[in-house]
Tab-separated table of C-alpha atoms and ligand atoms in Angstrom:
chain	number	residue	atom	x	y	z
L	1	MET	CA	-14.267	-10.065	37.131
L	2	LYS	CA	-12.118	-10.827	34.077
L	3	ARG	CA	-13.589	-9.784	30.753
L	4	GLN	CA	-13.431	-12.008	27.701
L	5	ALA	CA	-13.576	-11.355	23.953
L	6	ASP	CA	-13.090	-13.508	20.878
L	7	ILE	CA	-11.096	-10.713	19.226
L	8	VAL	CA	-9.343	-7.751	20.823
L	9	ILE	CA	-8.182	-4.926	18.551
L	10	VAL	CA	-5.691	-2.488	20.052
L	11	GLY	CA	-5.880	1.003	18.564
L	12	ALA	CA	-8.966	2.871	17.349
L	13	GLY	CA	-7.413	4.747	14.459
L	14	ILE	CA	-8.798	4.186	10.971
L	15	TRP	CA	-7.007	0.828	10.612
L	16	GLY	CA	-8.397	-0.633	13.850
L	17	LEU	CA	-11.892	0.637	13.078
L	18	SER	CA	-11.806	-0.628	9.501
L	19	THR	CA	-10.724	-4.031	10.801
L	20	ALA	CA	-13.516	-4.044	13.373
L	21	TYR	CA	-15.992	-2.994	10.669
L	22	HIS	CA	-15.046	-5.803	8.287
L	23	LEU	CA	-14.995	-8.387	11.081
L	24	ALA	CA	-18.396	-7.288	12.364
L	25	LYS	CA	-19.893	-7.027	8.868
L	26	ALA	CA	-18.852	-10.600	8.177
L	27	GLY	CA	-21.652	-11.503	10.565
L	28	THR	CA	-19.887	-14.104	12.648
L	29	SER	CA	-21.043	-14.228	16.245
L	30	ARG	CA	-17.560	-13.427	17.581
L	31	SER	CA	-17.357	-10.805	20.295
L	32	ILE	CA	-15.050	-7.906	19.386
L	33	ILE	CA	-13.504	-5.308	21.676
L	34	VAL	CA	-11.523	-2.311	20.422
L	35	LEU	CA	-9.135	-0.769	22.961
L	36	GLU	CA	-8.229	2.895	22.677
L	37	ARG	CA	-6.006	4.589	25.227
L	38	ASN	CA	-7.329	8.090	24.420
L	39	THR	CA	-10.676	9.668	25.285
L	40	ALA	CA	-11.841	9.546	21.654
L	41	VAL	CA	-11.352	7.400	18.567
L	42	ALA	CA	-9.091	8.524	15.708
L	43	SER	CA	-7.358	11.135	17.823
L	44	GLU	CA	-3.778	10.420	16.752
L	45	THR	CA	-2.325	9.884	13.238
L	46	THR	CA	-5.707	9.511	11.565
L	47	ARG	CA	-6.818	12.917	12.811
L	48	GLN	CA	-3.736	14.584	11.309
L	49	ALA	CA	-4.000	13.030	7.829
L	50	ALA	CA	-4.589	15.016	4.658
L	51	GLY	CA	-6.867	12.136	3.614
L	52	GLN	CA	-5.725	12.171	0.003
L	53	ILE	CA	-6.690	9.023	-1.843
L	54	GLY	CA	-4.745	8.508	-5.025
L	55	GLN	CA	-5.138	5.374	-7.091
L	56	LEU	CA	-1.988	5.501	-9.221
L	57	ARG	CA	0.298	2.960	-7.554
L	58	SER	CA	3.231	1.089	-8.981
L	59	HIS	CA	1.980	-2.251	-7.624
L	60	PRO	CA	-1.440	-3.555	-8.757
L	61	LEU	CA	-2.146	-4.855	-5.237
L	62	MET	CA	-1.931	-1.315	-3.851
L	63	ALA	CA	-3.912	0.132	-6.744
L	64	ASN	CA	-6.690	-2.377	-6.004
L	65	ALA	CA	-6.460	-1.656	-2.289
L	66	VAL	CA	-7.010	2.044	-2.909
L	67	ARG	CA	-9.811	1.389	-5.356
L	68	TYR	CA	-11.549	-0.740	-2.713
L	69	THR	CA	-11.153	2.006	-0.091
L	70	LEU	CA	-12.751	4.516	-2.459
L	71	GLU	CA	-15.614	2.104	-3.104
L	72	LEU	CA	-16.107	1.465	0.626
L	73	LEU	CA	-16.112	5.154	1.512
L	74	SER	CA	-18.306	6.080	-1.458
L	75	ASN	CA	-20.989	3.668	-0.226
L	76	LEU	CA	-20.516	4.042	3.519
L	77	LYS	CA	-23.241	6.611	4.120
L	78	GLU	CA	-25.814	4.595	2.223
L	79	VAL	CA	-24.828	1.349	3.971
L	80	THR	CA	-24.382	2.658	7.529
L	81	GLY	CA	-26.034	6.077	7.672
L	82	TYR	CA	-22.725	7.737	8.629
L	83	ASP	CA	-20.964	10.169	6.311
L	84	PRO	CA	-17.191	9.814	5.853
L	85	GLU	CA	-17.073	13.139	3.955
L	86	LEU	CA	-15.429	11.878	0.791
L	87	ASN	CA	-14.881	14.197	-2.191
L	88	ARG	CA	-14.316	12.513	-5.542
L	89	THR	CA	-12.915	15.639	-7.156
L	90	GLY	CA	-9.937	13.933	-8.752
L	91	SER	CA	-6.264	14.717	-8.537
L	92	LEU	CA	-3.745	16.687	-10.551
L	93	HIS	CA	-0.038	15.900	-10.656
L	94	LEU	CA	1.967	18.858	-11.907
L	95	ALA	CA	5.334	18.583	-13.685
L	96	GLN	CA	8.058	21.183	-13.605
L	97	CYS	CA	10.662	19.270	-15.623
L	98	ASP	CA	10.645	17.282	-18.858
L	99	GLU	CA	11.548	13.985	-17.133
L	100	ARG	CA	8.420	14.290	-15.016
L	101	VAL	CA	6.254	14.899	-18.088
L	102	THR	CA	7.740	11.759	-19.626
L	103	SER	CA	7.026	9.850	-16.419
L	104	PHE	CA	3.391	11.039	-16.597
L	105	GLU	CA	3.104	9.481	-20.046
L	106	ALA	CA	4.366	6.174	-18.655
L	107	GLN	CA	1.979	6.501	-15.717
L	108	ILE	CA	-0.961	6.916	-18.066
L	109	ASP	CA	-0.080	3.619	-19.763
L	110	HIS	CA	0.279	1.996	-16.348
L	111	ALA	CA	-3.057	3.475	-15.197
L	112	CYS	CA	-4.728	2.240	-18.350
L	113	ALA	CA	-3.450	-1.300	-17.696
L	114	LEU	CA	-4.903	-1.095	-14.171
L	115	GLY	CA	-8.256	0.225	-15.416
L	116	ILE	CA	-7.778	3.678	-13.867
L	117	ALA	CA	-8.838	6.717	-15.874
L	118	ALA	CA	-5.903	9.122	-16.289
L	119	GLU	CA	-5.048	11.737	-18.903
L	120	LEU	CA	-2.624	14.550	-19.616
L	121	ALA	CA	-4.194	17.937	-18.892
L	122	ASP	CA	-3.267	21.137	-20.719
L	123	GLY	CA	-2.939	24.516	-19.044
L	124	MET	CA	-6.541	25.468	-19.820
L	125	LEU	CA	-7.937	22.381	-18.145
L	126	VAL	CA	-5.603	22.794	-15.174
L	127	GLU	CA	-6.749	26.382	-14.597
L	128	LYS	CA	-10.367	25.368	-15.057
L	129	LEU	CA	-10.029	22.617	-12.456
L	130	CYS	CA	-7.969	24.759	-10.038
L	131	PRO	CA	-8.408	28.455	-10.794
L	132	ALA	CA	-5.717	29.437	-8.256
L	133	ILE	CA	-2.995	27.719	-10.294
L	134	ASP	CA	-0.710	29.755	-12.542
L	135	ALA	CA	-0.330	27.286	-15.423
L	136	GLU	CA	2.663	29.269	-16.740
L	137	ALA	CA	4.684	27.817	-13.845
L	138	ILE	CA	4.257	24.189	-14.932
L	139	LYS	CA	5.423	22.030	-17.820
L	140	GLY	CA	2.611	19.521	-17.847
L	141	ALA	CA	-0.081	17.856	-15.782
L	142	LEU	CA	-1.569	14.447	-15.190
L	143	TYR	CA	-5.245	14.321	-14.243
L	144	VAL	CA	-6.873	11.372	-12.471
L	145	PRO	CA	-10.572	12.268	-12.394
L	146	ASP	CA	-11.771	9.485	-10.036
L	147	ASP	CA	-9.298	10.153	-7.213
L	148	GLY	CA	-10.418	12.023	-4.160
L	149	TYR	CA	-9.846	13.081	-0.595
L	150	VAL	CA	-11.671	12.351	2.585
L	151	ASN	CA	-11.939	13.963	5.975
L	152	ALA	CA	-9.981	11.124	7.608
L	153	HIS	CA	-11.279	11.958	11.075
L	154	SER	CA	-14.899	11.899	9.874
L	155	ALA	CA	-14.303	8.654	7.996
L	156	ALA	CA	-12.923	6.976	11.114
L	157	ILE	CA	-15.765	8.294	13.250
L	158	ALA	CA	-18.269	6.997	10.688
L	159	LEU	CA	-16.649	3.549	10.865
L	160	GLY	CA	-16.591	3.775	14.675
L	161	ARG	CA	-20.327	4.520	14.830
L	162	ALA	CA	-21.039	1.758	12.357
L	163	VAL	CA	-19.138	-0.849	14.380
L	164	ILE	CA	-20.964	0.112	17.571
L	165	ASP	CA	-24.247	-0.448	15.694
L	166	LEU	CA	-22.901	-3.861	14.680
L	167	GLY	CA	-22.274	-4.854	18.314
L	168	VAL	CA	-18.556	-4.053	18.675
L	169	LYS	CA	-17.515	-2.606	22.026
L	170	ILE	CA	-15.080	0.318	21.866
L	171	CYS	CA	-13.332	0.826	25.214
L	172	LEU	CA	-11.951	4.357	25.448
L	173	GLU	CA	-9.317	5.383	28.000
L	174	THR	CA	-8.197	1.765	28.032
L	175	GLU	CA	-4.538	1.277	27.292
L	176	MET	CA	-3.077	-2.122	26.601
L	177	THR	CA	-0.133	-2.438	28.984
L	178	ASP	CA	0.989	-6.052	28.581
L	179	LEU	CA	0.426	-9.263	26.687
L	180	GLY	CA	-0.093	-12.636	28.356
L	181	LEU	CA	1.157	-15.649	26.407
L	182	ILE	CA	0.830	-19.355	27.093
L	183	ASP	CA	3.110	-21.575	24.991
L	184	SER	CA	3.720	-18.666	22.568
L	185	ALA	CA	-0.024	-18.218	21.996
L	186	VAL	CA	-2.092	-15.169	22.983
L	187	ASP	CA	-3.945	-15.859	26.248
L	188	HIS	CA	-4.905	-12.417	27.558
L	189	VAL	CA	-4.126	-8.723	27.404
L	190	GLU	CA	-3.512	-6.495	30.381
L	191	THR	CA	-5.053	-3.041	30.216
L	192	THR	CA	-5.339	-0.013	32.461
L	193	GLN	CA	-8.939	-1.199	33.093
L	194	GLY	CA	-8.094	-4.802	33.932
L	195	THR	CA	-7.417	-8.093	32.168
L	196	ILE	CA	-9.196	-9.264	29.023
L	197	GLN	CA	-9.068	-12.958	28.178
L	198	THR	CA	-8.656	-13.549	24.446
L	199	ASN	CA	-6.923	-15.813	21.966
L	200	CYS	CA	-6.920	-13.277	19.164
L	201	LEU	CA	-5.175	-9.902	19.345
L	202	VAL	CA	-5.001	-7.469	16.414
L	203	VAL	CA	-2.370	-4.747	16.751
L	204	THR	CA	-3.433	-1.598	14.889
L	205	ALA	CA	-1.607	0.834	17.148
L	206	GLY	CA	-0.056	2.886	14.327
L	207	PRO	CA	3.305	4.383	15.330
L	208	TRP	CA	2.909	2.725	18.750
L	209	ALA	CA	2.873	-0.807	17.289
L	210	GLY	CA	6.572	-1.111	18.202
L	211	ARG	CA	5.668	-0.660	21.864
L	212	ILE	CA	3.154	-3.493	21.675
L	213	ALA	CA	5.687	-5.687	19.845
L	214	SER	CA	8.201	-5.176	22.613
L	215	MET	CA	5.661	-6.545	25.133
L	216	ALA	CA	6.236	-9.906	23.446
L	217	GLY	CA	9.966	-9.363	22.968
L	218	ILE	CA	9.700	-8.932	19.183
L	219	THR	CA	10.111	-6.064	16.728
L	220	PHE	CA	8.252	-4.879	13.631
L	221	PRO	CA	10.250	-3.378	10.730
L	222	ILE	CA	8.850	0.118	11.179
L	223	GLN	CA	10.129	3.614	11.811
L	224	PRO	CA	7.744	6.462	12.633
L	225	ILE	CA	8.774	9.711	10.955
L	226	ARG	CA	7.415	13.216	11.435
L	227	LEU	CA	5.282	14.675	8.669
L	228	GLN	CA	4.447	18.364	8.754
L	229	GLN	CA	1.636	20.248	7.055
L	230	ALA	CA	-0.405	23.416	7.613
L	231	ARG	CA	-3.850	24.828	6.928
L	232	THR	CA	-4.358	28.418	5.830
L	233	VAL	CA	-7.149	30.794	6.736
L	234	ARG	CA	-10.238	30.905	4.535
L	235	ASP	CA	-10.366	32.925	1.376
L	236	SER	CA	-13.634	33.692	-0.361
L	237	GLU	CA	-11.939	33.374	-3.783
L	238	LEU	CA	-11.129	29.691	-3.268
L	239	PRO	CA	-13.556	26.985	-4.342
L	240	GLU	CA	-14.801	24.680	-1.598
L	241	HIS	CA	-13.452	21.609	-3.401
L	242	HIS	CA	-11.093	20.934	-6.281
L	243	PRO	CA	-8.684	18.139	-7.183
L	244	VAL	CA	-5.851	17.270	-4.823
L	245	VAL	CA	-2.720	18.836	-6.321
L	246	ARG	CA	0.652	17.108	-6.064
L	247	ILE	CA	3.823	18.824	-7.224
L	248	PRO	CA	6.317	15.967	-7.043
L	249	ASP	CA	9.241	18.087	-8.297
L	250	GLN	CA	8.814	20.187	-5.137
L	251	SER	CA	7.882	17.229	-2.868
L	252	CYS	CA	4.708	19.160	-2.038
L	253	TYR	CA	0.963	18.608	-2.031
L	254	LEU	CA	-2.055	20.838	-1.513
L	255	ARG	CA	-5.818	20.518	-1.311
L	256	PRO	CA	-8.760	22.676	-0.245
L	257	GLU	CA	-9.859	22.537	3.393
L	258	ASN	CA	-12.377	24.679	5.277
L	259	GLY	CA	-12.346	27.387	2.638
L	260	GLY	CA	-8.530	27.630	2.720
L	261	TYR	CA	-5.688	25.345	1.688
L	262	LEU	CA	-4.092	22.394	3.455
L	263	PHE	CA	-0.552	21.901	2.206
L	264	GLY	CA	2.557	19.984	3.143
L	265	MET	CA	5.952	18.838	2.073
L	266	PHE	CA	8.009	15.669	2.407
L	267	ASP	CA	11.005	16.806	4.441
L	268	PRO	CA	14.313	16.199	2.617
L	269	ASP	CA	15.898	15.510	6.026
L	270	PRO	CA	13.078	13.672	7.813
L	271	LEU	CA	12.962	13.417	11.590
L	272	PRO	CA	12.609	9.878	12.951
L	273	ILE	CA	10.596	9.515	16.157
L	274	ASP	CA	10.576	6.374	18.254
L	275	PRO	CA	7.585	6.142	20.625
L	276	ARG	CA	9.287	3.163	22.332
L	277	ALA	CA	12.064	5.418	23.543
L	278	LEU	CA	9.690	8.187	24.697
L	279	ALA	CA	7.414	8.485	27.730
L	280	ALA	CA	4.552	5.960	27.818
L	281	GLY	CA	1.916	8.646	27.250
L	282	PHE	CA	3.708	10.207	24.256
L	283	SER	CA	1.171	11.317	21.682
L	284	THR	CA	0.925	13.222	18.408
L	285	ALA	CA	0.090	16.365	20.377
L	286	ASP	CA	3.610	16.298	21.864
L	287	ILE	CA	5.239	16.815	18.446
L	288	ALA	CA	6.247	20.451	18.046
L	289	PRO	CA	5.343	22.090	14.729
L	290	GLU	CA	8.270	22.625	12.390
L	291	LYS	CA	7.346	26.070	11.104
L	292	ASP	CA	10.449	26.409	8.923
L	293	LEU	CA	9.285	23.411	6.893
L	294	VAL	CA	5.900	25.016	6.363
L	295	ASP	CA	7.607	28.228	5.224
L	296	GLU	CA	9.738	26.188	2.827
L	297	ALA	CA	6.667	24.376	1.458
L	298	ARG	CA	4.896	27.677	0.942
L	299	ARG	CA	8.002	29.105	-0.808
L	300	ARG	CA	8.065	26.084	-3.137
L	301	LEU	CA	4.337	26.186	-3.872
L	302	ALA	CA	3.908	29.943	-4.285
L	303	PRO	CA	5.056	30.202	-7.934
L	304	ILE	CA	2.237	27.812	-8.855
L	305	PHE	CA	-0.265	29.031	-6.250
L	306	PRO	CA	0.520	32.783	-5.948
L	307	ILE	CA	-2.437	33.215	-3.574
L	308	LEU	CA	-0.518	31.248	-0.931
L	309	GLU	CA	1.739	34.276	-0.371
L	310	GLU	CA	-1.250	36.169	1.047
L	311	LEU	CA	-2.879	33.487	3.163
L	312	GLU	CA	-1.958	33.304	6.835
L	313	ILE	CA	-1.487	29.974	8.531
L	314	ALA	CA	-4.512	29.032	10.638
L	315	GLN	CA	-3.190	25.710	11.946
L	316	TYR	CA	0.052	23.739	11.966
L	317	ARG	CA	-0.741	20.053	11.724
L	318	GLN	CA	1.907	17.405	12.264
L	319	GLY	CA	2.065	13.733	13.050
L	320	MET	CA	3.990	10.548	12.366
L	321	ILE	CA	3.835	8.358	9.333
L	322	THR	CA	5.033	4.848	10.105
L	323	CYS	CA	7.540	3.943	7.401
L	324	THR	CA	9.128	0.685	6.247
L	325	PRO	CA	12.306	0.217	4.154
L	326	ASP	CA	10.346	-0.832	1.038
L	327	ALA	CA	7.410	1.578	1.489
L	328	GLY	CA	5.060	-1.381	1.913
L	329	TYR	CA	2.644	-2.079	4.759
L	330	VAL	CA	3.307	-4.624	7.518
L	331	VAL	CA	0.215	-6.831	7.633
L	332	GLY	CA	-0.437	-10.383	8.772
L	333	PRO	CA	0.082	-12.844	11.569
L	334	THR	CA	2.952	-12.018	13.888
L	335	PRO	CA	5.767	-14.528	13.571
L	336	CYS	CA	6.322	-16.748	16.597
L	337	ILE	CA	3.142	-15.662	18.417
L	338	ARG	CA	-0.015	-17.604	17.670
L	339	GLY	CA	-3.172	-15.525	17.683
L	340	GLN	CA	-1.497	-12.128	17.234
L	341	TRP	CA	-2.019	-10.103	14.058
L	342	VAL	CA	-0.553	-6.792	13.067
L	343	ALA	CA	-1.264	-3.996	10.614
L	344	THR	CA	1.167	-1.093	10.700
L	345	GLY	CA	3.722	0.594	8.414
L	346	CYS	CA	1.102	2.845	6.854
L	347	GLY	CA	3.556	5.299	5.288
L	348	GLY	CA	1.712	8.197	3.718
L	349	MET	CA	-0.976	5.924	2.299
L	350	GLY	CA	-2.760	4.660	5.406
L	351	ILE	CA	-6.070	6.350	4.700
L	352	ALA	CA	-5.856	5.376	1.032
L	353	GLY	CA	-5.464	1.681	1.897
L	354	SER	CA	-7.553	1.593	5.075
L	355	GLY	CA	-10.494	-0.267	3.568
L	356	ALA	CA	-8.323	-3.059	2.200
L	357	ILE	CA	-6.391	-3.383	5.465
L	358	GLY	CA	-9.620	-4.120	7.325
L	359	ARG	CA	-10.847	-6.495	4.647
L	360	TRP	CA	-7.563	-8.468	4.458
L	361	LEU	CA	-7.350	-8.897	8.220
L	362	ALA	CA	-10.997	-9.833	8.631
L	363	ASN	CA	-10.788	-12.412	5.820
L	364	TRP	CA	-7.602	-13.834	7.277
L	365	ILE	CA	-8.915	-14.092	10.846
L	366	ILE	CA	-12.280	-15.531	9.818
L	367	ASP	CA	-11.406	-17.670	6.787
L	368	GLY	CA	-7.695	-18.258	7.296
L	369	ASP	CA	-6.854	-16.398	4.086
L	370	PRO	CA	-6.607	-12.651	3.350
L	371	GLY	CA	-8.439	-13.129	0.050
L	372	GLU	CA	-5.497	-12.210	-2.169
L	373	ASP	CA	-1.750	-12.668	-2.091
L	374	ILE	CA	-0.426	-10.003	0.265
L	375	SER	CA	2.816	-11.798	1.103
L	376	ILE	CA	4.765	-8.688	0.022
L	377	PHE	CA	3.501	-7.128	3.279
L	378	ALA	CA	4.603	-10.048	5.483
L	379	PRO	CA	5.706	-8.818	8.930
L	380	PRO	CA	8.954	-10.863	9.070
L	381	ARG	CA	10.336	-9.658	5.731
L	382	PHE	CA	13.182	-7.676	7.318
L	383	LYS	CA	13.880	-10.247	10.027
L	384	GLY	CA	17.081	-9.615	11.935
L	385	HIS	CA	17.349	-6.065	10.599
L	386	ASP	CA	19.855	-3.671	12.089
L	387	PRO	CA	17.828	-0.824	13.715
L	388	GLU	CA	20.165	1.841	12.394
L	389	TRP	CA	19.918	0.473	8.837
L	390	LEU	CA	16.139	0.365	9.154
L	391	ARG	CA	15.945	3.947	10.379
L	392	GLU	CA	18.099	5.267	7.549
L	393	GLU	CA	16.239	3.273	4.866
L	394	CYS	CA	12.934	4.605	6.153
L	395	ARG	CA	14.250	8.172	6.202
L	396	HIS	CA	15.365	7.670	2.609
L	397	VAL	CA	11.911	6.405	1.600
L	398	CYS	CA	10.252	9.389	3.229
L	399	ALA	CA	12.683	11.992	1.864
L	400	ASN	CA	12.249	10.606	-1.648
L	401	TYR	CA	8.523	10.050	-1.489
L	402	TYR	CA	7.892	11.840	-4.757
L	403	ALA	CA	11.249	11.080	-6.415
L	404	LEU	CA	11.162	9.901	-10.018
L	405	GLU	CA	12.616	6.491	-9.140
L	406	SER	CA	9.796	5.901	-6.625
L	407	VAL	CA	7.272	6.148	-9.409
L	408	THR	CA	8.672	3.114	-11.119
L	409	TYR	CA	10.332	0.982	-8.522
L	410	SER	CA	8.890	1.264	-5.065
L	411	LEU	CA	6.167	-0.901	-3.712
L	412	GLY	CA	3.461	1.490	-2.808
L	413	GLN	CA	4.485	4.952	-3.834
L	414	SER	CA	3.828	6.815	-6.980
L	415	GLY	CA	3.720	10.317	-5.649
L	416	ASN	CA	0.159	9.948	-4.574
L	417	ASP	CA	-0.343	11.176	-1.021
C	1	FAD	C1	0.543	14.841	8.417
C	1	FAD	C2	0.032	13.539	7.854
C	1	FAD	C3	-0.609	13.537	6.621
C	1	FAD	C4	-1.074	12.323	6.094
C	1	FAD	N1	-1.744	12.339	4.904
C	1	FAD	C5	-2.214	11.185	4.388
C	1	FAD	C6	-2.911	11.181	3.149
C	1	FAD	O1	-3.117	12.211	2.535
C	1	FAD	N2	-3.361	9.982	2.669
C	1	FAD	C7	-3.157	8.807	3.333
C	1	FAD	O2	-3.567	7.765	2.837
C	1	FAD	N3	-2.510	8.786	4.514
C	1	FAD	C8	-2.031	9.943	5.056
C	1	FAD	N4	-1.369	9.927	6.235
C	1	FAD	C9	-1.166	8.652	6.915
C	1	FAD	C10	-2.397	8.266	7.722
C	1	FAD	O3	-2.753	9.296	8.582
C	1	FAD	C11	-2.101	7.018	8.536
C	1	FAD	O4	-1.614	6.042	7.650
C	1	FAD	C12	-3.320	6.447	9.229
C	1	FAD	O5	-3.990	7.427	9.960
C	1	FAD	C13	-2.872	5.315	10.134
C	1	FAD	O6	-3.942	4.910	10.926
C	1	FAD	P1	-3.705	3.923	12.119
C	1	FAD	O7	-5.046	3.494	12.567
C	1	FAD	O8	-2.723	2.875	11.727
C	1	FAD	O9	-2.925	4.778	13.233
C	1	FAD	P2	-3.468	5.838	14.305
C	1	FAD	O10	-4.502	6.719	13.722
C	1	FAD	O11	-2.291	6.471	14.931
C	1	FAD	O12	-4.199	4.920	15.373
C	1	FAD	C14	-3.499	4.161	16.319
C	1	FAD	C15	-4.279	4.229	17.611
C	1	FAD	O13	-3.727	3.296	18.545
C	1	FAD	C16	-3.873	3.853	19.832
C	1	FAD	N5	-2.954	3.146	20.719
C	1	FAD	C17	-1.595	3.110	20.651
C	1	FAD	N6	-1.096	2.331	21.629
C	1	FAD	C18	-2.159	1.873	22.336
C	1	FAD	C19	-2.276	1.023	23.470
C	1	FAD	N7	-1.203	0.472	24.084
C	1	FAD	N8	-3.519	0.747	23.959
C	1	FAD	C20	-4.631	1.282	23.349
C	1	FAD	N9	-4.555	2.105	22.272
C	1	FAD	C21	-3.336	2.387	21.771
C	1	FAD	C22	-3.523	5.323	19.606
C	1	FAD	O14	-3.984	6.139	20.674
C	1	FAD	C23	-4.203	5.590	18.284
C	1	FAD	O15	-5.513	6.101	18.447
C	1	FAD	C24	-0.893	11.117	6.809
C	1	FAD	C25	-0.258	11.130	8.041
C	1	FAD	C26	0.206	12.332	8.568
C	1	FAD	C27	0.874	12.314	9.912
């Protein structure tokens, strides 16, 4: 027997689950099915994320999106009973050159205009907030006290449990394998567990969104790129929580995790990965760790965090961030296909914006309007792009994630995740 659903969401990472949550919370009587090819939700990119949620964004739309995500996650336990494990311990951006200190001053003005608390921190405050830091190794610091970090896996699981309570059906081990169209409108999806009749498909398949697009003969302007990080062993000297630390002059970040440190670096020569060109079952687990990059990150961080020299690596953690040439998301109705929606192109800020992604899509599907002008994320904005150009632009975005020009000019970045 064919199944039927008013809305089918493909992909149970944090974006698919946030979308399901906002759709179900809206209280319409629409039936919602979430398809996930794996045996568990949030087992791909979301599971790998550092979960850093920084509010300082060059574009007010992104700043508001992050603020909303923080609000959603801060209240989630009270509203649903499920704990996303959010820590509002703030963030510290450390400068190692005078230009960066000057950029911090400009960022404080920008933050102030956006209503975000931000201040310069002197060495004493830095060492008080993060005792493992050697403040002699830095030239200045920017402190954003209301930022935070979340256990991204726990947050997605919390949303997953909440949507089940709200009547959403999550179908695990169910891979979408094809799309059925009638007169360029969504009619059904084919899955490894049979056909599902639907007129509304939401593609939240992360780095695999390109595979779904190709089922309809279209492309999205995205390029998945490897991101590498590592977690150290525990150390009794380290506090359980402290602010996320970003060292943009080294392209590195670090935060506490499990009594040790989780740290990573934006690769200056990033590796593009194209799931469309790889075996159908290709997953995050197939990406080999790049240990040299971790060694390089540790070498760059050690002058500021001398303790890193002594801590062994407990886990290499790598995955793909799905980049776009302008560092903006890809969100909205798919051009040329009625009834298909997409949200991909997360970059390194997919957890940070996950709440807003779900809210925009739910508003748009239910009310015909995302609730604010998100046309800068329109899926067709690089229509007719040359794939090689796209790949190189995305590599450039990723390699320069923390570069000084990104702070001022790019859409979503400001050295925040
Ligand atoms: C190392 C690393 C660190 C990061 N750190 C941060 C950070 O600090 N802050 C931040 O904001 N972001 C961070 N990110 C980015 C963040 O992890 C992503 O933006 C976010 O997880 C994207 O979620 P998603 O739901 O779009 O994708 P995913 O979590 O990948 O979910 C997509 C899901 O779709 C499923 N799927 C794919 N194809 C099909 C199909 N045909 N049928 C059924 N299911 C399918 C997959 O199995 C998967 O579960 C980081 C990413 C990495 C890799």
